JSON list of C-alpha atoms in Angstrom, two decimals:
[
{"chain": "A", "resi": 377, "resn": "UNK", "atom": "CA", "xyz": [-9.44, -72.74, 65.95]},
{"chain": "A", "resi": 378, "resn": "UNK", "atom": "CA", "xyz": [-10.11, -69.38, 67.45]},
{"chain": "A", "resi": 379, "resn": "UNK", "atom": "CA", "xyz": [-7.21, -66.64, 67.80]},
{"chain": "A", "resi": 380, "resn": "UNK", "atom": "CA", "xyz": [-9.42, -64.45, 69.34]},
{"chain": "A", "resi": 381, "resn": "UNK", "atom": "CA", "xyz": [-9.01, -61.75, 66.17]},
{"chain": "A", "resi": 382, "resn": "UNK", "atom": "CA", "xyz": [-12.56, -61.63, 65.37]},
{"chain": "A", "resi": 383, "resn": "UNK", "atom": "CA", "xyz": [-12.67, -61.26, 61.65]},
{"chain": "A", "resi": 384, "resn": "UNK", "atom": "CA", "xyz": [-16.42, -62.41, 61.44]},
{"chain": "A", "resi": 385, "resn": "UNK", "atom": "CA", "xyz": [-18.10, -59.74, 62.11]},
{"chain": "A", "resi": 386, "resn": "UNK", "atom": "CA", "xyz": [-20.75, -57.67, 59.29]},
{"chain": "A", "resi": 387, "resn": "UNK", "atom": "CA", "xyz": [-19.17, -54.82, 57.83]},
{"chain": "A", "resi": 388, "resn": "UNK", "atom": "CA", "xyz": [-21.09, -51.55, 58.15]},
{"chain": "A", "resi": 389, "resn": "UNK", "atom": "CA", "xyz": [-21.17, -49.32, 55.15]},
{"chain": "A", "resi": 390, "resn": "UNK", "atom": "CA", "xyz": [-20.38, -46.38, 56.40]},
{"chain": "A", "resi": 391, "resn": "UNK", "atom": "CA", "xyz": [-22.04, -44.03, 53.56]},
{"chain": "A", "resi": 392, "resn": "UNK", "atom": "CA", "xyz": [-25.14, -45.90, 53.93]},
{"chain": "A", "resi": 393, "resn": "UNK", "atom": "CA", "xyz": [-25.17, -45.00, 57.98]},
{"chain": "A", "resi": 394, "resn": "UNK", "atom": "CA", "xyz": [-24.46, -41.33, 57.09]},
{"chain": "A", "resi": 395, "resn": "UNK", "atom": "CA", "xyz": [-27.50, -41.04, 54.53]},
{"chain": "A", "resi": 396, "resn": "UNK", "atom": "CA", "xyz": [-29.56, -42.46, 57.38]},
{"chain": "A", "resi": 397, "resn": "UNK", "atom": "CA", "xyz": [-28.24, -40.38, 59.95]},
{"chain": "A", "resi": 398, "resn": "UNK", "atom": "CA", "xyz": [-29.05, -37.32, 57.90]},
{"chain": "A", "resi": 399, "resn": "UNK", "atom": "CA", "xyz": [-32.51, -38.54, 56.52]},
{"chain": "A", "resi": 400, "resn": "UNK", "atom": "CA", "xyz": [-33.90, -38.80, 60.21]},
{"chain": "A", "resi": 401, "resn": "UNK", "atom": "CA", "xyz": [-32.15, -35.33, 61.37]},
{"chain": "A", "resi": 402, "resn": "UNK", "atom": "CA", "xyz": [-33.49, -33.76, 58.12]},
{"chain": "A", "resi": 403, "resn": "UNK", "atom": "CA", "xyz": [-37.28, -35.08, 58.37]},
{"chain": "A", "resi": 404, "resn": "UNK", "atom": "CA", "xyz": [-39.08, -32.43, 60.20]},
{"chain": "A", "resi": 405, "resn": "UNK", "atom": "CA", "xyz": [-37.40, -29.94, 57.92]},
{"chain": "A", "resi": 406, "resn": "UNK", "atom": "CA", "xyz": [-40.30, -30.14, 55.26]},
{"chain": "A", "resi": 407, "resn": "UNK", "atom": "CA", "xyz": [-42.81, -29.11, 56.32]},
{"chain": "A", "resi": 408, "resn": "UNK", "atom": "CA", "xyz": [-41.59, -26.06, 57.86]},
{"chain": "A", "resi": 409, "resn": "UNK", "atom": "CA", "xyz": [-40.55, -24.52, 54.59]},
{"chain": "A", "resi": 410, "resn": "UNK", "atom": "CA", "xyz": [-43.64, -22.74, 52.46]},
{"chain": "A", "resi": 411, "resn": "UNK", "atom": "CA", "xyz": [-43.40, -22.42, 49.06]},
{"chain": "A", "resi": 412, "resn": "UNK", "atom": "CA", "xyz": [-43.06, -18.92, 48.12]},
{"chain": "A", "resi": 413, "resn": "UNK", "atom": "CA", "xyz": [-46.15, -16.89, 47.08]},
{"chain": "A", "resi": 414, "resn": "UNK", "atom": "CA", "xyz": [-46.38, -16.73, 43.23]},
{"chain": "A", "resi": 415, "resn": "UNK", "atom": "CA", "xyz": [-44.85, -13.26, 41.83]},
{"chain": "A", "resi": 416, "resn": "UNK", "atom": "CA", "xyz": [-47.56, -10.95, 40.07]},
{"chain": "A", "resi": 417, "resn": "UNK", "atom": "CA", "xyz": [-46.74, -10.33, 36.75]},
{"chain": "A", "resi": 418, "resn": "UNK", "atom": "CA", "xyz": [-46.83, -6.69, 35.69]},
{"chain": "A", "resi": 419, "resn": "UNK", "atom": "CA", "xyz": [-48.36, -6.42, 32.46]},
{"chain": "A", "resi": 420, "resn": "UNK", "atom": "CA", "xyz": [-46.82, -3.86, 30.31]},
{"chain": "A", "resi": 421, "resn": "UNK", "atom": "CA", "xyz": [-48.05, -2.93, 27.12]},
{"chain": "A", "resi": 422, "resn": "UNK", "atom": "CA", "xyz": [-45.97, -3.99, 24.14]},
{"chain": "A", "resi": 423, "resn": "UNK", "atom": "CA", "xyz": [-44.16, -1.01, 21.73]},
{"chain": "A", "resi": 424, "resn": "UNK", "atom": "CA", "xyz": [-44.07, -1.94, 18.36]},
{"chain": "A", "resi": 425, "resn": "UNK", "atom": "CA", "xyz": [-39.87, -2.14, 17.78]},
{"chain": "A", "resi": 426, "resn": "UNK", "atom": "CA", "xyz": [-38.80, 1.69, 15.97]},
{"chain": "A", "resi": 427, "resn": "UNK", "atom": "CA", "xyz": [-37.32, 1.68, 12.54]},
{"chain": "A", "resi": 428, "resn": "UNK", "atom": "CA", "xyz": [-34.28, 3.04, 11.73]},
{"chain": "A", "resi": 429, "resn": "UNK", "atom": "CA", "xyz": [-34.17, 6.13, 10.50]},
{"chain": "A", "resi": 430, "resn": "UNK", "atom": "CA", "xyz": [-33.64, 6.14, 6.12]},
{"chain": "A", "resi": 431, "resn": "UNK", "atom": "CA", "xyz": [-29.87, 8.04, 6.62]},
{"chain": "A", "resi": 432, "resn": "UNK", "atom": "CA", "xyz": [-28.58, 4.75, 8.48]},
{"chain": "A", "resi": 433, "resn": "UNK", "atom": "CA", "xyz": [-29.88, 2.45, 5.88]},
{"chain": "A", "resi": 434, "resn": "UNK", "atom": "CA", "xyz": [-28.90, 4.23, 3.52]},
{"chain": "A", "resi": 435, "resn": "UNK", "atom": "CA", "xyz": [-25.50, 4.05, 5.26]},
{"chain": "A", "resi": 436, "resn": "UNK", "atom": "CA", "xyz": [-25.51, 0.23, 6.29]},
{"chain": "A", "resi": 437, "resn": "UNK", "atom": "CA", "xyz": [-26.37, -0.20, 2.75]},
{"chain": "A", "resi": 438, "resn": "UNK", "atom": "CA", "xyz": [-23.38, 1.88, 1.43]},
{"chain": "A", "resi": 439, "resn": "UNK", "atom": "CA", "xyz": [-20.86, -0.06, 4.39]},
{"chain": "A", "resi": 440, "resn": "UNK", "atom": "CA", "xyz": [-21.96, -3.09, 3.20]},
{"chain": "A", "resi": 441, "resn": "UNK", "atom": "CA", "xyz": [-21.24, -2.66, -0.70]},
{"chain": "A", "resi": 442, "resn": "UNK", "atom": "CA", "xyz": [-17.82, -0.62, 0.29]},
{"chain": "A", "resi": 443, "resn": "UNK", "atom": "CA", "xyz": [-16.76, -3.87, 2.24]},
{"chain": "A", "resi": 444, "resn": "UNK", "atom": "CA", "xyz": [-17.69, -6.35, -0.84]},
{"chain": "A", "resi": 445, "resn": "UNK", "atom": "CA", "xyz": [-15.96, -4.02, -2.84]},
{"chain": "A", "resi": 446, "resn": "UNK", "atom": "CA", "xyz": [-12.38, -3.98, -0.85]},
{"chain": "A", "resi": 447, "resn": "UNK", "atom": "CA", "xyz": [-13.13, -7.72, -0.46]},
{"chain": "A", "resi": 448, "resn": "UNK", "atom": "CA", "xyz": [-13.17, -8.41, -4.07]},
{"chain": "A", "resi": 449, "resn": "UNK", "atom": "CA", "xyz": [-10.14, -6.33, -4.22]},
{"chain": "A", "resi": 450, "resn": "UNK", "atom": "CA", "xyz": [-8.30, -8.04, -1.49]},
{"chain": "A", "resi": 451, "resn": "UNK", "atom": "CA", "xyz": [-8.87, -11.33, -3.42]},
{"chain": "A", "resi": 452, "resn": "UNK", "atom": "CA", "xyz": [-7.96, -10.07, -6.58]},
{"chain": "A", "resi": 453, "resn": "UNK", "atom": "CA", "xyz": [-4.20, -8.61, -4.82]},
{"chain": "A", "resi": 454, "resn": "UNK", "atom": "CA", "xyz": [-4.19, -11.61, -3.26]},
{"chain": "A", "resi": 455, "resn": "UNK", "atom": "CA", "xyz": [-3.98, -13.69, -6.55]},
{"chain": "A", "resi": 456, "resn": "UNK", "atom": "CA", "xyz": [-1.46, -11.18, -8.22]},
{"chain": "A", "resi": 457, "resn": "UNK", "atom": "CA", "xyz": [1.02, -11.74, -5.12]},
{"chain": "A", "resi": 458, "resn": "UNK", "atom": "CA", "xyz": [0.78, -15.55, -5.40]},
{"chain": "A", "resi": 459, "resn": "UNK", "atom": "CA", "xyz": [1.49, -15.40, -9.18]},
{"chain": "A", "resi": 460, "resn": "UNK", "atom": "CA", "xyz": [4.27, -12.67, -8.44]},
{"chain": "A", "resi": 461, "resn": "UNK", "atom": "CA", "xyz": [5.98, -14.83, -5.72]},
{"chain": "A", "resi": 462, "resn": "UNK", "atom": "CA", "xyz": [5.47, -17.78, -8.37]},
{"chain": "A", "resi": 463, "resn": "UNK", "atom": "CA", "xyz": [7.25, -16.27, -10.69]},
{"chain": "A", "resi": 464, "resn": "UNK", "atom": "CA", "xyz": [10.33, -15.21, -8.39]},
{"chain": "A", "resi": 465, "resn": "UNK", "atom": "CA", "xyz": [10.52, -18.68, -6.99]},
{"chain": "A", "resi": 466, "resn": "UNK", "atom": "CA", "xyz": [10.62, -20.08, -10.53]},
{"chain": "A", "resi": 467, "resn": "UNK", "atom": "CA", "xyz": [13.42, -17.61, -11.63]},
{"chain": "A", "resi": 468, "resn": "UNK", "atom": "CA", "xyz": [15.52, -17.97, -8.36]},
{"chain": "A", "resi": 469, "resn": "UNK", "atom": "CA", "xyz": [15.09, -21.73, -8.71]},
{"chain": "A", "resi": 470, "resn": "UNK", "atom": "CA", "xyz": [16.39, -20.98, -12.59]},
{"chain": "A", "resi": 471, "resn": "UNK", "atom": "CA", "xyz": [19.49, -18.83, -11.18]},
{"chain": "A", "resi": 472, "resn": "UNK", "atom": "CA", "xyz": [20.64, -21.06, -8.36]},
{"chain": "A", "resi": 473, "resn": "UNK", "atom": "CA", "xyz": [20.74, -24.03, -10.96]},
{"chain": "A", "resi": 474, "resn": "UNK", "atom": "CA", "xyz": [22.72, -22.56, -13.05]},
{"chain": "A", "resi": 475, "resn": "UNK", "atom": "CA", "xyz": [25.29, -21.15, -10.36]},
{"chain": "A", "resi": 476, "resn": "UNK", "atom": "CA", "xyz": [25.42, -24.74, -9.41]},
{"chain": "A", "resi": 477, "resn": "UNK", "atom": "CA", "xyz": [26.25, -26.01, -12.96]},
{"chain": "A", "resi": 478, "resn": "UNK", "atom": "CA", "xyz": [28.94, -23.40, -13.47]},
{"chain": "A", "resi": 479, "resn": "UNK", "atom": "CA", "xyz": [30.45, -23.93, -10.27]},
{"chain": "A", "resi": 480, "resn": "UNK", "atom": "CA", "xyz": [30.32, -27.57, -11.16]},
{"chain": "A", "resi": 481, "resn": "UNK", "atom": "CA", "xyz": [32.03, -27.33, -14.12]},
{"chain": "A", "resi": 482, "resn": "UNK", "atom": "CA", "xyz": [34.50, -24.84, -12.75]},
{"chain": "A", "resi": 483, "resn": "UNK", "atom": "CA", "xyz": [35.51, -26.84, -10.23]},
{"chain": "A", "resi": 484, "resn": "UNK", "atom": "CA", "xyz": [35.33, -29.96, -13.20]},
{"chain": "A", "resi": 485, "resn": "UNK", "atom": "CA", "xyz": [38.01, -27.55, -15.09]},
{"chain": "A", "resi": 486, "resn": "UNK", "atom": "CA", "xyz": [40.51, -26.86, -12.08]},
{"chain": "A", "resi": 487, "resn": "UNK", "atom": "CA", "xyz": [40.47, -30.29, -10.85]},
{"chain": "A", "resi": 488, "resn": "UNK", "atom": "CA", "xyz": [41.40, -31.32, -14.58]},
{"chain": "A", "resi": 489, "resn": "UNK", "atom": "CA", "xyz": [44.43, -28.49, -14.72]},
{"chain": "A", "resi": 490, "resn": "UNK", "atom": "CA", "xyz": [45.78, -29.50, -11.40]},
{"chain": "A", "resi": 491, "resn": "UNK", "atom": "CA", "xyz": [45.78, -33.18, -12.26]},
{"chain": "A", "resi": 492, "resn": "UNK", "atom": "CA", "xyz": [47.38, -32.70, -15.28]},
{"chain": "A", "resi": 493, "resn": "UNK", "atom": "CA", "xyz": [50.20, -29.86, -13.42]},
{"chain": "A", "resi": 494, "resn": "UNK", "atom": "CA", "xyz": [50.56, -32.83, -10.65]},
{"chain": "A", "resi": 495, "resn": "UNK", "atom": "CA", "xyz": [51.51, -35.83, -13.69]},
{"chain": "A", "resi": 496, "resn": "UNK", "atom": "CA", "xyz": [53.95, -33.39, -15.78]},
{"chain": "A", "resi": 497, "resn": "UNK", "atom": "CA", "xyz": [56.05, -32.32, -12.86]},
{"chain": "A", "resi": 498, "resn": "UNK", "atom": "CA", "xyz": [58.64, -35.56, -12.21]},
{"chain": "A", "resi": 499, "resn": "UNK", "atom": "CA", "xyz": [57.70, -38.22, -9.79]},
{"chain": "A", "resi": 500, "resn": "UNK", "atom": "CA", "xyz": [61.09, -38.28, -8.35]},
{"chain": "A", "resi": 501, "resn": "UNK", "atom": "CA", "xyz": [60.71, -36.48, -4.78]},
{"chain": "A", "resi": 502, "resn": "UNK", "atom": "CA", "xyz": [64.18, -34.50, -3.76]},
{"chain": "A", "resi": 503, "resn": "UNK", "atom": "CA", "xyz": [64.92, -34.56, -0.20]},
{"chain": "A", "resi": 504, "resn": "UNK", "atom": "CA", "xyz": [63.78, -31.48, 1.13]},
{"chain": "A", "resi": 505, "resn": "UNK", "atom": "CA", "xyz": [61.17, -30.54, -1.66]},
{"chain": "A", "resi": 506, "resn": "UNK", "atom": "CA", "xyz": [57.88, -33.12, 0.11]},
{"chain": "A", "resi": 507, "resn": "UNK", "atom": "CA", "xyz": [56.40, -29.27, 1.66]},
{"chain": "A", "resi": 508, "resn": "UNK", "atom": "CA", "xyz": [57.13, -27.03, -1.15]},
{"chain": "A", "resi": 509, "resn": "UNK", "atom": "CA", "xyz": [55.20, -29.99, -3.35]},
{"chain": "A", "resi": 510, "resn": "UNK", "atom": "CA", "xyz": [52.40, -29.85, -1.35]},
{"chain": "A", "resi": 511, "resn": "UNK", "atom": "CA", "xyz": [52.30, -26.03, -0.80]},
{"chain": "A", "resi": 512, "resn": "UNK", "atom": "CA", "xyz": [51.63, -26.02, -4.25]},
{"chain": "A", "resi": 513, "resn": "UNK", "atom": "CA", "xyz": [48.66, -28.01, -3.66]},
{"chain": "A", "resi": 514, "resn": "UNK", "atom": "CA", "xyz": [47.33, -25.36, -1.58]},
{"chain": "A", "resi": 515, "resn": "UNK", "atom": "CA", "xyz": [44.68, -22.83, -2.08]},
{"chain": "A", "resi": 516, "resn": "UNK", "atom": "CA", "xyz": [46.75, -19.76, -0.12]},
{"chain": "A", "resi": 517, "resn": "UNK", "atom": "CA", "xyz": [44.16, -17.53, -1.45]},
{"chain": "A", "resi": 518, "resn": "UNK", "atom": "CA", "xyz": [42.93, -15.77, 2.40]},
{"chain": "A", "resi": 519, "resn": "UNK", "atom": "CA", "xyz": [39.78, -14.64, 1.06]},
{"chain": "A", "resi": 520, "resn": "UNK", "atom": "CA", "xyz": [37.28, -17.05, 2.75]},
{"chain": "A", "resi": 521, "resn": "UNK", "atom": "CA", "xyz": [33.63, -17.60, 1.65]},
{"chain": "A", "resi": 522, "resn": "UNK", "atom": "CA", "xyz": [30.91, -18.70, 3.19]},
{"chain": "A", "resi": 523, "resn": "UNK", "atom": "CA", "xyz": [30.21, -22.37, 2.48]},
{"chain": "A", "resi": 524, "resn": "UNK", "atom": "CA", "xyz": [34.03, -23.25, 3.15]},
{"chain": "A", "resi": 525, "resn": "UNK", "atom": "CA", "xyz": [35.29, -24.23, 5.97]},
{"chain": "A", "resi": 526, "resn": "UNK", "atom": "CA", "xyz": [38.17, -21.67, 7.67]},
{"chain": "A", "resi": 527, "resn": "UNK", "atom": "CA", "xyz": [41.13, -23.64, 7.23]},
{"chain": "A", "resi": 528, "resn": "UNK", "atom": "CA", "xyz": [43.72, -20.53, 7.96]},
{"chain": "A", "resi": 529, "resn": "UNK", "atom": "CA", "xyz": [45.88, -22.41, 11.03]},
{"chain": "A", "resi": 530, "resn": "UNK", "atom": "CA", "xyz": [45.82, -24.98, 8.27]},
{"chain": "A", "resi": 531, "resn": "UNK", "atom": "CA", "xyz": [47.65, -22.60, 6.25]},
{"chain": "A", "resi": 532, "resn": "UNK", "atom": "CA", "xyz": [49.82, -21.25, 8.26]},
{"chain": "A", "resi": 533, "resn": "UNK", "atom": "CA", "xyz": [51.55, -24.53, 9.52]},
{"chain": "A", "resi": 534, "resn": "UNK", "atom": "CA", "xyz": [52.02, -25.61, 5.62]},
{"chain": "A", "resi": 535, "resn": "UNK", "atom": "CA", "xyz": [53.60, -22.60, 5.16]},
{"chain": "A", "resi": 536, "resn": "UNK", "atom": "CA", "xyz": [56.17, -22.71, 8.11]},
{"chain": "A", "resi": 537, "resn": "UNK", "atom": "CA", "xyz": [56.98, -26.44, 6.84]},
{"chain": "A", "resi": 538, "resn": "UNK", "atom": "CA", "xyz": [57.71, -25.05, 3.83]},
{"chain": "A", "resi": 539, "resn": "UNK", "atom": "CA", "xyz": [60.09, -22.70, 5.06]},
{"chain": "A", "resi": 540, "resn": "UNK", "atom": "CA", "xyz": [61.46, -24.24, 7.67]},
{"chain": "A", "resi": 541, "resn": "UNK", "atom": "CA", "xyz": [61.11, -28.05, 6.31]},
{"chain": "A", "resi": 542, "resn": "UNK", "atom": "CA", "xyz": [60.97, -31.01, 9.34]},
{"chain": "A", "resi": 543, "resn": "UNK", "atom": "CA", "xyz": [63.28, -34.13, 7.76]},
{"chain": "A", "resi": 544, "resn": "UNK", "atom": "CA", "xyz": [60.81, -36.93, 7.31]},
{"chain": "A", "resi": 545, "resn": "UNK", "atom": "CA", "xyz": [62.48, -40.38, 7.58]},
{"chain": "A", "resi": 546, "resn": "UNK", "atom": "CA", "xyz": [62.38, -42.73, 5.04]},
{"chain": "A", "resi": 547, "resn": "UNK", "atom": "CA", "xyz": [61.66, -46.34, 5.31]}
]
């Protein structure tokens, strides 16, 4: 059945129809254009290449034994640096080991003291006493170092429980 679309006709390639278009307007073009007369070549006579004068061999020569020189030099620095900073790395690595163990142990030590401070005193809580207890505790000590955390507010609220105690209700 025919719709009347006409779908059957050849397609065209349209870059093939371009290259033919230009082939035929391009045709007459060749022979029109001469190729160009060959250029004469002037002959020139060759100069042998001139030598240095001896003074700047002498001094190439002396540049280029200075530069070996403060090479092997460089090298030679070079090696006494890596064994330096060898050596410093080793020690540090020594001295931040043992900081570590004695802080360690330190710490060890006053965990051990306030254990044994926290099982002498009486297990028998007064009414009143819970904030003083645990302001005891407490490191009040403001000084702050680095690797802690700053835990002044902290502080300061144990404290005002401690003087001004809130009733906690038993149960």
């Amino acid at each position: 059945m025919d719709f009347g679309d006409n779908f059957e006709q050849q397609e065209i390639d349209p870059a093939a129809e371009f290259l033919a278009r230009e082939q035929s307007a391009l045709a007459g073009l060749e022979d029109d254009l001469n190729p160009p007369a060959a250029v004469p070549q002037v002959k020139t006579e060759a100069k042998p290449p001139m030598e240095e004068p001896e003074k700047i061999k002498k001094w190439r020569e002396d540049q280029k034994t200075r530069l070996e020189e403060k090479d092997r030099e460089e090298e030679k620095k070079k090696e006494e640096l890596k064994v330096q900073a060898k050596k410093e790395l080793e020690d540090w690595y020594k001295q931040h080991e043992e900081s570590i163990t004695k802080t360690k142990s330190s710490n060890r030590e006053s965990a051990k003291n306030a254990e044994k401070n926290f099982v002498a005193e009486p297990t028998e809580i007064e009414p009143g006493t819970e904030w003083e207890r645990i302001a005891k505790l407490c490191d009040f000590n403001p000084k702050a170092s680095k690797t802690s955390r700053d835990v002044s507010r902290m502080r300061s609220i144990i404290l005002q429980l401690k003087q001004n105690p809130v009733a906690i209700k038993r149960v």
